[in-house]
Coordinates of C-alpha atoms in Angstrom, one line a residue:
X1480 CA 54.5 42.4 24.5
X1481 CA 51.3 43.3 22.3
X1482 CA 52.5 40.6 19.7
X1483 CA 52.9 38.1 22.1
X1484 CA 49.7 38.7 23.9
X1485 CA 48.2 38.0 20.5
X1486 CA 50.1 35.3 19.2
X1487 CA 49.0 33.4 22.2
X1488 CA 45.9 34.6 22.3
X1489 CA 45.4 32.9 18.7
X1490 CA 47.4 29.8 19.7
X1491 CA 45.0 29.3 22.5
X1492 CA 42.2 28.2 20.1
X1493 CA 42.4 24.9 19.4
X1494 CA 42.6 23.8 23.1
X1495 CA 41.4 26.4 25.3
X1496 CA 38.1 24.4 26.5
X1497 CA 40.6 21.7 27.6
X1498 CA 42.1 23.9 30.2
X1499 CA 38.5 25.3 31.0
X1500 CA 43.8 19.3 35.9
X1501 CA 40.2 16.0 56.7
X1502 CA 36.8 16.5 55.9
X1503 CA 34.8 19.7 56.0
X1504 CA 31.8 20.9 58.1
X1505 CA 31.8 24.2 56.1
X1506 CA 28.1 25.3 55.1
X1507 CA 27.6 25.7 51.4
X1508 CA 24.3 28.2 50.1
X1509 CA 22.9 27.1 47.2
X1510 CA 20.7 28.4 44.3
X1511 CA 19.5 28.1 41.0
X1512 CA 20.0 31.1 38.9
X1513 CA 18.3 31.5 35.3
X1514 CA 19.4 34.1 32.6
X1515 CA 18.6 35.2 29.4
X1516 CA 19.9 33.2 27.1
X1517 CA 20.9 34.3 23.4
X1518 CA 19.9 33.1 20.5
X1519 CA 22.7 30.2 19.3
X1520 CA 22.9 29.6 15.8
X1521 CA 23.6 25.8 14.3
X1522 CA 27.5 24.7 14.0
X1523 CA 30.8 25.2 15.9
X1524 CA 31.6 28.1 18.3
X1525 CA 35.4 28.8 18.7
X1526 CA 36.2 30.1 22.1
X1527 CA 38.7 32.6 22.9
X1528 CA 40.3 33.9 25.5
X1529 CA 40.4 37.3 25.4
X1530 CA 42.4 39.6 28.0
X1531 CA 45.3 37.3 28.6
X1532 CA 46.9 37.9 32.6
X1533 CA 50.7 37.1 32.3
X1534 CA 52.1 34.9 34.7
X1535 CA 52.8 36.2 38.2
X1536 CA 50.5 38.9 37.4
X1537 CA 47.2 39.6 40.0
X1538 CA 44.8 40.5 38.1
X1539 CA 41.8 38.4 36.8
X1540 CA 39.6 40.4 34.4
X1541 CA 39.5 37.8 31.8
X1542 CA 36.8 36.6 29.7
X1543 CA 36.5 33.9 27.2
X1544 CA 34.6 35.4 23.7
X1545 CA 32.6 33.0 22.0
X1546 CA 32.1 33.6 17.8
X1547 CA 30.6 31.7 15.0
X1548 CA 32.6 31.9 12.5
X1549 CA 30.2 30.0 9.9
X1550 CA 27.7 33.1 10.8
X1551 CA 27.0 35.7 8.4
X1552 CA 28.4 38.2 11.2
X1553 CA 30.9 36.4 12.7
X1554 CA 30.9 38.5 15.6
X1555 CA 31.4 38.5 19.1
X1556 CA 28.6 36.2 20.0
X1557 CA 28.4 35.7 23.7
X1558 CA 30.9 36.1 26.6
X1559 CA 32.2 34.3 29.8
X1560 CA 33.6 34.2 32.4
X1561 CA 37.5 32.7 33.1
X1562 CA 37.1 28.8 34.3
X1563 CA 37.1 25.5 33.7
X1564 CA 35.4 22.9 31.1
X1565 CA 33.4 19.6 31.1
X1566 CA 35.4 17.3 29.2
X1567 CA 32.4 17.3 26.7
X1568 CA 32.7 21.0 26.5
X1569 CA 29.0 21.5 27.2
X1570 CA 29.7 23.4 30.9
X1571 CA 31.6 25.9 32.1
X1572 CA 32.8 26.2 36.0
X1573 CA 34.0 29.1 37.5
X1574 CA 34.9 30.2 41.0
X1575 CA 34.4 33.9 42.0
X1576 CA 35.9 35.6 45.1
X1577 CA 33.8 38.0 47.2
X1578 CA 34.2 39.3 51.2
X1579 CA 35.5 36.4 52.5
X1580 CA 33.8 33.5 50.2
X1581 CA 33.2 32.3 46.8
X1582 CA 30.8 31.8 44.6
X1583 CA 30.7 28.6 42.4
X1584 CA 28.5 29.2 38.9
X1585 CA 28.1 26.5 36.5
X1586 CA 27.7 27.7 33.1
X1587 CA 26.0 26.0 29.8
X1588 CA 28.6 27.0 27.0
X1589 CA 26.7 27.9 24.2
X1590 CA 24.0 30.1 25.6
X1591 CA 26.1 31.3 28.5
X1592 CA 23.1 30.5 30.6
X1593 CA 24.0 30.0 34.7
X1594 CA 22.3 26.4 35.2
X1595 CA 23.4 26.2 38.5
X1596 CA 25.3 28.1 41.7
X1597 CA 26.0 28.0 45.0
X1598 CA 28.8 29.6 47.8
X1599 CA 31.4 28.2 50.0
X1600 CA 33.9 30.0 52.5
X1601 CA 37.3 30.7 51.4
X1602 CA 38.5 32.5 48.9
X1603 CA 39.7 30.6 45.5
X1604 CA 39.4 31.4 42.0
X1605 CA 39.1 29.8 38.2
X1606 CA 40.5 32.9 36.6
X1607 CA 44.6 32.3 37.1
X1608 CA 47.1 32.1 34.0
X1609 CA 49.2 29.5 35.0
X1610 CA 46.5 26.8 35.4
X1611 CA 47.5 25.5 39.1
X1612 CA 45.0 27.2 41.2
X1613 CA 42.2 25.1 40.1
X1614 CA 41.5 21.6 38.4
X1615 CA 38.5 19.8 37.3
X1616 CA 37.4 16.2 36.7
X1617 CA 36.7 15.0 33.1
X1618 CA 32.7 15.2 33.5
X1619 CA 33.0 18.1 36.0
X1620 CA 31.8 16.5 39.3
X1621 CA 34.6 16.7 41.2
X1622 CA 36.3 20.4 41.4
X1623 CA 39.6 21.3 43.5
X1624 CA 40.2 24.8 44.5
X1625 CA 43.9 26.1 46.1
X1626 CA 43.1 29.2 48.7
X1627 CA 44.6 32.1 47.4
X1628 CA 47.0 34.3 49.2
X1629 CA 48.7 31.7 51.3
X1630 CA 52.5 31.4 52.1
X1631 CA 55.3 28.9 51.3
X1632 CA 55.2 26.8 54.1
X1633 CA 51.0 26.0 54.4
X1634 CA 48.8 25.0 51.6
X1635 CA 44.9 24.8 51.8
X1636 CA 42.9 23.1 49.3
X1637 CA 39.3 22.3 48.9
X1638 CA 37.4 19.6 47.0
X1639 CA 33.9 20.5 45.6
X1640 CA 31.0 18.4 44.6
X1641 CA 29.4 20.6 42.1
X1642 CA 26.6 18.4 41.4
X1643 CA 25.8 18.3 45.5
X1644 CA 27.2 22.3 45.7
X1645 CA 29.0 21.9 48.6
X1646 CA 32.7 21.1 50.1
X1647 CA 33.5 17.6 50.6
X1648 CA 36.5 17.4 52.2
X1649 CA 39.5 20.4 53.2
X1650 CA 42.9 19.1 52.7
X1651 CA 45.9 21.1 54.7
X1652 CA 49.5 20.0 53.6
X1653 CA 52.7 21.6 55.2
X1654 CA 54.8 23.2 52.4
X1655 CA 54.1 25.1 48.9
X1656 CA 51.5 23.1 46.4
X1657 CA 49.7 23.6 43.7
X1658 CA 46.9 21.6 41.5
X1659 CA 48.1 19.4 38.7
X1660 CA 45.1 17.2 38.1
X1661 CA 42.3 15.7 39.6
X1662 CA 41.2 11.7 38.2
X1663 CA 38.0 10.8 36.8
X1664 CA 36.1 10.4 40.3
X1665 CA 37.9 12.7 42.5
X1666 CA 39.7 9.7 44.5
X1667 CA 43.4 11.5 43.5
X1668 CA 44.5 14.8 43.6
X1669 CA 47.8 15.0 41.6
X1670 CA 49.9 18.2 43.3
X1671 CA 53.2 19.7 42.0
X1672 CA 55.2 20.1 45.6
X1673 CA 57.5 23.5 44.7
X1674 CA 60.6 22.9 46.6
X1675 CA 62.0 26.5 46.4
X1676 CA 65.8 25.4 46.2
X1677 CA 65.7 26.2 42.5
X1678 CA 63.7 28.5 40.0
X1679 CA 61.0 26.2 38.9
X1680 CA 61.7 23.0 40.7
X1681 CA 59.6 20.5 41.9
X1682 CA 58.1 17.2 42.3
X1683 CA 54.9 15.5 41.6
X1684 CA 53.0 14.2 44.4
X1685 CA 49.5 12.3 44.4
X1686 CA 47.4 12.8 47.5
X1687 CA 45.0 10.0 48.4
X1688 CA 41.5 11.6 48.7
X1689 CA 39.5 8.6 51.0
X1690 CA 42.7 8.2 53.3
X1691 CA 43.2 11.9 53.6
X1692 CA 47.2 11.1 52.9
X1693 CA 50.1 12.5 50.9
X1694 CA 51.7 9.3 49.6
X1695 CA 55.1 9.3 50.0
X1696 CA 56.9 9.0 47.1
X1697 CA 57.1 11.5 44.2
X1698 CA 56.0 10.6 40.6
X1699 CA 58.8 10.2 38.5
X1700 CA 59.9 9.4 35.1
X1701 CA 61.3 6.0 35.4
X1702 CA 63.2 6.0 32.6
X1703 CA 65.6 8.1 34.6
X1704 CA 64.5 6.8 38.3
X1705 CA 65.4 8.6 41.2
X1706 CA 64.3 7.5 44.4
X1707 CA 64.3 10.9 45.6
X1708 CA 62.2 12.6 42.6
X1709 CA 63.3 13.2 39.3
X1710 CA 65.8 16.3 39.1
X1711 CA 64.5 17.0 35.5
X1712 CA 61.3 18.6 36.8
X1713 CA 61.5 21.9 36.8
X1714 CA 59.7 24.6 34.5
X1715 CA 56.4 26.2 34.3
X1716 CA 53.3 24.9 33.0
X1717 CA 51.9 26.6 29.6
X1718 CA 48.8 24.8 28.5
X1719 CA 47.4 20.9 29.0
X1720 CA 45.1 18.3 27.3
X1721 CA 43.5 15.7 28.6
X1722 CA 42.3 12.4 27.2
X1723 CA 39.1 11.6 26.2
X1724 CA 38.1 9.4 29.1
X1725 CA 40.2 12.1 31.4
X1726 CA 42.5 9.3 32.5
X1727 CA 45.5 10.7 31.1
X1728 CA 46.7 14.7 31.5
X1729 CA 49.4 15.8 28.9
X1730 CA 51.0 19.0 30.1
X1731 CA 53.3 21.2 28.1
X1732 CA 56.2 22.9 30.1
X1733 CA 59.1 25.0 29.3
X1734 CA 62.2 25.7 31.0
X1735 CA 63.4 28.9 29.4
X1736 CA 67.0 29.1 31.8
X1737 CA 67.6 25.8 30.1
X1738 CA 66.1 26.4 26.7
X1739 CA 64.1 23.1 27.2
X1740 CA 60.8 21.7 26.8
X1741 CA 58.8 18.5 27.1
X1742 CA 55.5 17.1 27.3
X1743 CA 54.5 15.5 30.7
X1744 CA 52.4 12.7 30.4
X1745 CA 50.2 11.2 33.7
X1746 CA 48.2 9.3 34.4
X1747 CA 45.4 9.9 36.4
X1748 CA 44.1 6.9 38.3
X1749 CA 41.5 6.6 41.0
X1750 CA 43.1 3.7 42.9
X1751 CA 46.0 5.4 44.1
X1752 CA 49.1 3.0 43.7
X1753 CA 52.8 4.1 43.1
X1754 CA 52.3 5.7 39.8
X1755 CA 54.3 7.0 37.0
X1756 CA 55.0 9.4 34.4
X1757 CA 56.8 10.1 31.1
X1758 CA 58.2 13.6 30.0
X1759 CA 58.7 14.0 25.8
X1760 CA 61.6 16.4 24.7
X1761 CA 59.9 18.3 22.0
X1762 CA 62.1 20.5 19.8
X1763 CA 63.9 23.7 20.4
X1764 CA 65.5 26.8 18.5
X1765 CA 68.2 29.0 19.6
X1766 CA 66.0 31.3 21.2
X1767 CA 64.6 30.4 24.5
X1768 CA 62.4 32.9 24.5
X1769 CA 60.2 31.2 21.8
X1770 CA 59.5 28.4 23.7
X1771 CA 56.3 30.4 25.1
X1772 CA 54.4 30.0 21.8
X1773 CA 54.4 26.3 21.6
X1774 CA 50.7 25.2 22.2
X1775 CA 48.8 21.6 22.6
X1776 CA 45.9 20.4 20.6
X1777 CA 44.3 16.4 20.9
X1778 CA 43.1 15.1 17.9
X1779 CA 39.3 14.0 17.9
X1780 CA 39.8 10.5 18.3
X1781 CA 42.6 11.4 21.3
X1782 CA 44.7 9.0 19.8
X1783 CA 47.5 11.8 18.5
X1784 CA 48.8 14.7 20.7
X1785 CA 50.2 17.4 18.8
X1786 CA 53.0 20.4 20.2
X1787 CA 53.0 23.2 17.6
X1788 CA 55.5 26.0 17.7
X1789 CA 54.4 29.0 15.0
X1790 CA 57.6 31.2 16.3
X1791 CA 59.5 28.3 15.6
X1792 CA 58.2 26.8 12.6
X1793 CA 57.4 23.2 13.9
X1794 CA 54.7 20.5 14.6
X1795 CA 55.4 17.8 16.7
X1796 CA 52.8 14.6 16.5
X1797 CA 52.9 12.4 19.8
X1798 CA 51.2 8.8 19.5
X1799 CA 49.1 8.6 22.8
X1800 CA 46.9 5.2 21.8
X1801 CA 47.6 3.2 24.5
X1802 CA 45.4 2.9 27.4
X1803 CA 47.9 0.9 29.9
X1804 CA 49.8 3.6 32.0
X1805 CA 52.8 1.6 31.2
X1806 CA 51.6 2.1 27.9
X1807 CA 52.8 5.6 27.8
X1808 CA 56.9 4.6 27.6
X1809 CA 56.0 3.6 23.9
X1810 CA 54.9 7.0 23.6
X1811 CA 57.3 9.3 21.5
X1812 CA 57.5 12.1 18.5
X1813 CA 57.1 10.2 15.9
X1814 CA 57.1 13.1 13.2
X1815 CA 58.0 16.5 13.0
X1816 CA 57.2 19.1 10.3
X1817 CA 58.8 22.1 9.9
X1818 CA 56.9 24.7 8.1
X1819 CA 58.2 28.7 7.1
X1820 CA 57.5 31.2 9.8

C-alpha cells in the first residue's frame, strides 16, 4: 500500500492543478482575509499532493506541497490546502466544513496568500479523492458543491459565485448524483446518475442551470447508441484534464472487475442541447490491478492528451484538436510507446 501511495503520489504531478469538473435565499458572510505571504522565487513550482486519502476513505487531511525544484534548496516551499484550480493555475478554491456551514477560501497559488473568503450553510468539501464532490469552472467563477453525508435516494447540490461569495441557486434531484463537470459559465452542470444495480454503473446526465431541469436523456457514446444510456459506463473516475478554453473535460476511468479502461471525452457546453460523448479504450495488461497507475497529462498547446501507465510500461497519445463536439469521434490513440518498467 506504501508503494502505491507513492507511485501515485508521483504520477499526480504533471496534472494535479487540473483537478484542483430552485434558487437559494441562503445568507452568505463574507470577508477579505490577508496573510503573510512567503518569499517566491522566479520559475516553475511543481505541486504535489501529499497525504493521499484512498477512495471510500473519510478522512480529508490532505495538503498540496509546493517545491522549486530550480531552487538551490529545493525544499518544501509552501503548503495548501486540498481543492480546486483556475484553469490558469493562478487560484486555488477550497471548501472547509465547520458546525453546520462552510467556509469558501480563495487562494493565490504561489504565495499561498487567502485573497478572498466567505461562508455558506451546508456542509461540502474540496478535499475528496475521487473528484465528484466538487467541480469548478475553467476561470473559477462558477463552483458546484455536493452536501456531504446524504443517502441514495436524495442529492443536494449547490452552485457558488465565488467572485459574488454567495449561493446562487440549490439544486435537489431525487436519486444518487455526483459532479462530473461544470461548463465555462456555469449554465450546465454535467452529473454522473449512480444507478446502484451494478458496482460502478451509471449514466451521465446534464442538468440545465437557468431552467432548473434535469434533461431527460443520458449522455451517451453514439457510436454505440442506446436510447436508454450506454451500458458501457461503469467504473471509477481516477484523474481528469480539461481543455484549455474548459470546453472539453477528458476523464480517465478504470473498471478493474473488467480489466478495462478508457478515456471519456465531454463536452461541456453552456447551451444545453442533447449532447454527446466519446469513450477511448486505452491499453491494458494482465493485471487489473495496474490499471490504478495510469495518469493524464494535456500537452501545452491542449492539442494532445496523453494516458501514461509506469506499472505497465506504456504512453498512450490522444489527438484532441478539434473544437466541434462532433469533432471528438475523429478523436483516437494514434500512438502508443511502450517503454521497460
Amino acid at each position: 500500500m506504501q508503494k502505491k501511495s507513492a507511485l501515485r503520489l508521483i504520477v499526480t504531478l504533471s496534472a494535479l492543478l487540473s483537478l484542483l469538473a430552485a434558487c437559494s435565499t441562503n445568507t452568505t458572510t463574507n470577508n477579505t482575509t490577508t496573510t503573510v505571504a512567503p518569499t517566491v522565487p522566479p520559475g516553475e513550482n511543481i505541486y504535489v499532493l501529499d497525504g493521499y486519502t484512498p477512495l471510500g476513505s473519510t478522512s480529508y487531511a490532505q495538503q498540496i506541497v509546493a517545491v522549486h525544484p530550480a531552487s538551490a534548496n529545493p525544499s518544501s516551499l509552501l503548503s495548501l490546502p486540498a481543492g480546486l484550480s483556475s484553469q490558469d493555475h493562478q487560484r486555488l478554491y477550497t471548501a472547509t466544513p465547520a458546525n453546520g456551514q462552510t467556509t469558501i477560501s480563495v487562494i493565490n497559488t504561489q504565495s499561498g496568500t487567502k485573497m478572498h473568503t466567505f461562508t455558506i450553510p451546508g456542509t461540502y468539501s474540496t478535499a475528496s479523492a475521487s473528484y465528484d464532490s466538487a467541480v469548478l469552472s475553467a476561470n473559477g467563477q462558477w463552483m458546484a458543491l455536493r452536501q456531504l453525508g446524504q443517502s441514495v435516494n436524495a442529492t443536494s447540490i449547490v452552485l457558488v459565485d465565488t467572485q459574488a461569495g454567495k449561493v446562487t441557486q440549490t439544486i435537489h434531484l431525487n436519486g444518487d448524483f455526483t459532479l462530473d463537470a461544470i461548463s465555462p459559465s456555469g449554465k450546465a452542470l454535467y452529473l454522473l446518475q449512480k444507478l446502484n444495480d451494478s458496482p460502478g454503473h451509471y449514466y451521465v446526465r446534464v442538468f440545465n442551470v437557468l431552467d432548473n431541469t434535469l434533461e431527460d436523456t443520458p449522455i451517451v457514446d453514439k457510436t454505440s447508441f442506446n436510447p436508454s444510456g450506454d451500458p458501457n459506463m461503469t467504473g471509477v473516475a481516477l484523474t481528469r484534464q480539461v481543455s484549455n478554453a474548459g470546453t472539453f473535460a477528458y476523464t480517465l476511468y478504470i473498471d478493474t472487475r473488467r480489466n478495462y479502461a478508457f478515456v471519456h471525452e465531454l463536452p461541456l457546453n453552456d447551451q444545453v442541447y442533447p449532447t454527446i460523448a466519446h469513450c477511448i479504450d486505452l491499453p491494458v495488461g494482465k493485471s487489473a490491478d495496474l490499471l490504478h497507475f495510469y495518469t493524464l497529462a494535456l500537452s501545452p498547446d491542449g492539442g494532445t492528451l496523453y494516458a501514461a501507465n509506469g506499472a505497465l510500461g506504456v504512453v498512450s497519445s490522444i489527438n484532441v484538436t478539434s473544437g466541434d463536439p462532433l469533432g471528438i469521434f475523429n478523436d483516437k490513440v494514434q500512438n502508443t510507446t511502450h517503454f521497460n518498467h
